[in-house]
Short mmCIF file of C-alpha atoms in Angstrom, two decimals:
data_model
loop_
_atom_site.label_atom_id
_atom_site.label_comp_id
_atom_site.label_asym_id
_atom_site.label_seq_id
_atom_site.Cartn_x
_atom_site.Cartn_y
_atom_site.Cartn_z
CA UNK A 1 4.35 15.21 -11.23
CA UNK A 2 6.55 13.69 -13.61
CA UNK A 3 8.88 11.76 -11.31
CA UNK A 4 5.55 10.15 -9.86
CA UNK A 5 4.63 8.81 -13.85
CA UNK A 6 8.50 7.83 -13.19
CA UNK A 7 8.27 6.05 -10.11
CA UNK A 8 5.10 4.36 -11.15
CA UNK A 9 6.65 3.09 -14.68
CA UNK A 10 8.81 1.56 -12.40
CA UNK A 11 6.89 -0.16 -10.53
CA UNK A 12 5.04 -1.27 -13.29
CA UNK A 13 7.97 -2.60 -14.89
CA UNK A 14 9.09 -4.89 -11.74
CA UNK A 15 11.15 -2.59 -10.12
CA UNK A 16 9.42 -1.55 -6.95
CA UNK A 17 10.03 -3.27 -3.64
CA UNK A 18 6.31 -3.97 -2.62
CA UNK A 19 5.18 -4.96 -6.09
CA UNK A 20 7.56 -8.37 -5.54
CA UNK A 21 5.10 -8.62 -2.04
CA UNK A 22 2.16 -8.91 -4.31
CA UNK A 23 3.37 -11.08 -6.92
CA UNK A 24 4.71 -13.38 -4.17
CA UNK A 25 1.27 -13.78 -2.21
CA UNK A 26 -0.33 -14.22 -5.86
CA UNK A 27 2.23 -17.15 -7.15
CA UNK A 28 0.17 -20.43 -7.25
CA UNK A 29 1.42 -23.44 -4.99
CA UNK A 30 2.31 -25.48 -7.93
CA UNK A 31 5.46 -24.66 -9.89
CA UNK A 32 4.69 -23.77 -13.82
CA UNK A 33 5.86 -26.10 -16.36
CA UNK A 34 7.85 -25.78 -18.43
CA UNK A 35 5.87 -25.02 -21.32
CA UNK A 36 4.26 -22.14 -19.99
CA UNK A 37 7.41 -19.46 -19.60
CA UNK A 38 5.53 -16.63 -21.62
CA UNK A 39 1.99 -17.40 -22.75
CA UNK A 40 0.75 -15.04 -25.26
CA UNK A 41 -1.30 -12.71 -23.47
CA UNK A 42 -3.93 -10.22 -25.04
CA UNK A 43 -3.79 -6.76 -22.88
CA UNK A 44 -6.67 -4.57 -24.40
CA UNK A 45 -6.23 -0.65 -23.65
CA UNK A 46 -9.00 -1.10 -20.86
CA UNK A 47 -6.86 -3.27 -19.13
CA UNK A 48 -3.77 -1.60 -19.98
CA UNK A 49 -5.24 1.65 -18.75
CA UNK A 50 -6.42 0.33 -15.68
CA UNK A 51 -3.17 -1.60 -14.92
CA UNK A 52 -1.34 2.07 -15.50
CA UNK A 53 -4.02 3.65 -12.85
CA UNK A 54 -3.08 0.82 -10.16
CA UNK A 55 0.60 1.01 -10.75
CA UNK A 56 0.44 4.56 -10.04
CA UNK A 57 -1.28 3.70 -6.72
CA UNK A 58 1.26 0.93 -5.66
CA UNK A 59 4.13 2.88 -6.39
CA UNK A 60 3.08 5.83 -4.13
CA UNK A 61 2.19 3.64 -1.84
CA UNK A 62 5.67 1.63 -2.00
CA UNK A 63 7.47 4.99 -2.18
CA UNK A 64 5.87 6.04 1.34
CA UNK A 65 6.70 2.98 3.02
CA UNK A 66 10.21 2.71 1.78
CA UNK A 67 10.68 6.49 3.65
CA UNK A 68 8.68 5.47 6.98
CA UNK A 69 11.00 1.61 6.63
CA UNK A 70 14.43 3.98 6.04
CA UNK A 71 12.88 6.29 9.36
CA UNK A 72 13.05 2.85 11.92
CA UNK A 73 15.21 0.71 13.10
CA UNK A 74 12.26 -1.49 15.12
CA UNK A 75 11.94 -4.62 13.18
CA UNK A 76 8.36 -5.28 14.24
CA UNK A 77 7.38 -1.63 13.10
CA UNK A 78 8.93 -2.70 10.30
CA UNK A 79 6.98 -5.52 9.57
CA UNK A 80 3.72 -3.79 10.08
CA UNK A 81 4.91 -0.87 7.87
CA UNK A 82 5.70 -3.99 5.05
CA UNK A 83 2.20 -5.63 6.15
CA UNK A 84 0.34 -2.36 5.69
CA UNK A 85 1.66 -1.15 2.56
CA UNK A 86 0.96 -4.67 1.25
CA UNK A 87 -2.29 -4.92 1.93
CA UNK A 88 -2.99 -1.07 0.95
CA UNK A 89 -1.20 -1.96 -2.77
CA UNK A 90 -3.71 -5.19 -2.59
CA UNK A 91 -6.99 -2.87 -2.09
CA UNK A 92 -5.47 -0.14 -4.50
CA UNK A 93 -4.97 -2.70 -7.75
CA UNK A 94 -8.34 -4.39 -6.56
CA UNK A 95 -10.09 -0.82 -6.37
CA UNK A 96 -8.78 -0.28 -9.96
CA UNK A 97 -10.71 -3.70 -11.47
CA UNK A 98 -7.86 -6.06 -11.48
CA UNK A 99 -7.37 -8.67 -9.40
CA UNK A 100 -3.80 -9.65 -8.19
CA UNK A 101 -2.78 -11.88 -10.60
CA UNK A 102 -4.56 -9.98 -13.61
CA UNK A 103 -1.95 -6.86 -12.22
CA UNK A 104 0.87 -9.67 -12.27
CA UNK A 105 0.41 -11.12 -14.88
CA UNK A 106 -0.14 -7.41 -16.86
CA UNK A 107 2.78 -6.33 -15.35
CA UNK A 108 4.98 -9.48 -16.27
CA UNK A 109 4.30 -9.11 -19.86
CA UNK A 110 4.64 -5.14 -20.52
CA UNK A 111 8.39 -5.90 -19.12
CA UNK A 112 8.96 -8.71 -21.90
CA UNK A 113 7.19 -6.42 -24.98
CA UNK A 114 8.52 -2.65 -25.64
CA UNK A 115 5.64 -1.78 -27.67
CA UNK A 116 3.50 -2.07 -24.92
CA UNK A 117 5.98 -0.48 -22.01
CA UNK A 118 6.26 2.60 -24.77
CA UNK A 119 1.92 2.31 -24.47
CA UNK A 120 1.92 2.22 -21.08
CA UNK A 121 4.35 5.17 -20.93
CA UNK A 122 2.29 7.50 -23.20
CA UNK A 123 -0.61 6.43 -20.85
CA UNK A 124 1.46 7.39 -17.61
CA UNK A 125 2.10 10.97 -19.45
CA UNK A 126 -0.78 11.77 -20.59
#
């Protein structure tokens, strides 16, 4: 059980291969300014909590697609395995009250703060 808190820390860190899928589709069309490289975000434990339930989702979900990807060599199959996983780590940070970019921009900011990845660590443990 513990490499699963593992895999999803992570993933919640940036270091999964589907969570880049999400943040992609969730980027808006107009490039940030400058100004705005890391706004100071408030992450309550609700949020924090909930963001820890999701990344535990995606990563599974990331994890079982890499192994069905690694067990094909049909590029359409694939791209439906991709397309699938995508949309299932979509529904699964949805189903745990964030949207998208909420899980983004959560995500962004525990990897630039070590208090809160050691928070979201005790949370993964626990």
């Amino acid at each position: 059980m513990k490499s699963i808190h593992k895999i999803a820390l992570s993933a919640a860190l940036g270091t999964s291969l589907f969570t880049t899928a999400i943040t992609v589709q969730a980027q808006p069309s107009n490039p940030p300014s400058a100004q705005s490289k890391s706004p100071a975000v408030h992450i309550s434990d609700s949020q924090l909590k909930r963001f820890a339930h999701a990344s535990e989702k995606v990563s599974q979900i990331s994890h079982d697609a890499i192994k069905q990807l690694r067990a094909t060599k049909d590029a359409s199959k694939q791209q439906g395995i991709r397309k699938k996983a995508n949309n299932e780590m979509i529904q699964a940070v949805k189903n745990n009250g964030l949207s998208v970019h909420e899980y983004n921009l959560i995500s962004k900011t525990v990897r630039s703060h070590p208090n809160l990845q050691k928070k979201l660590h005790k949370m993964l443990n626990s």
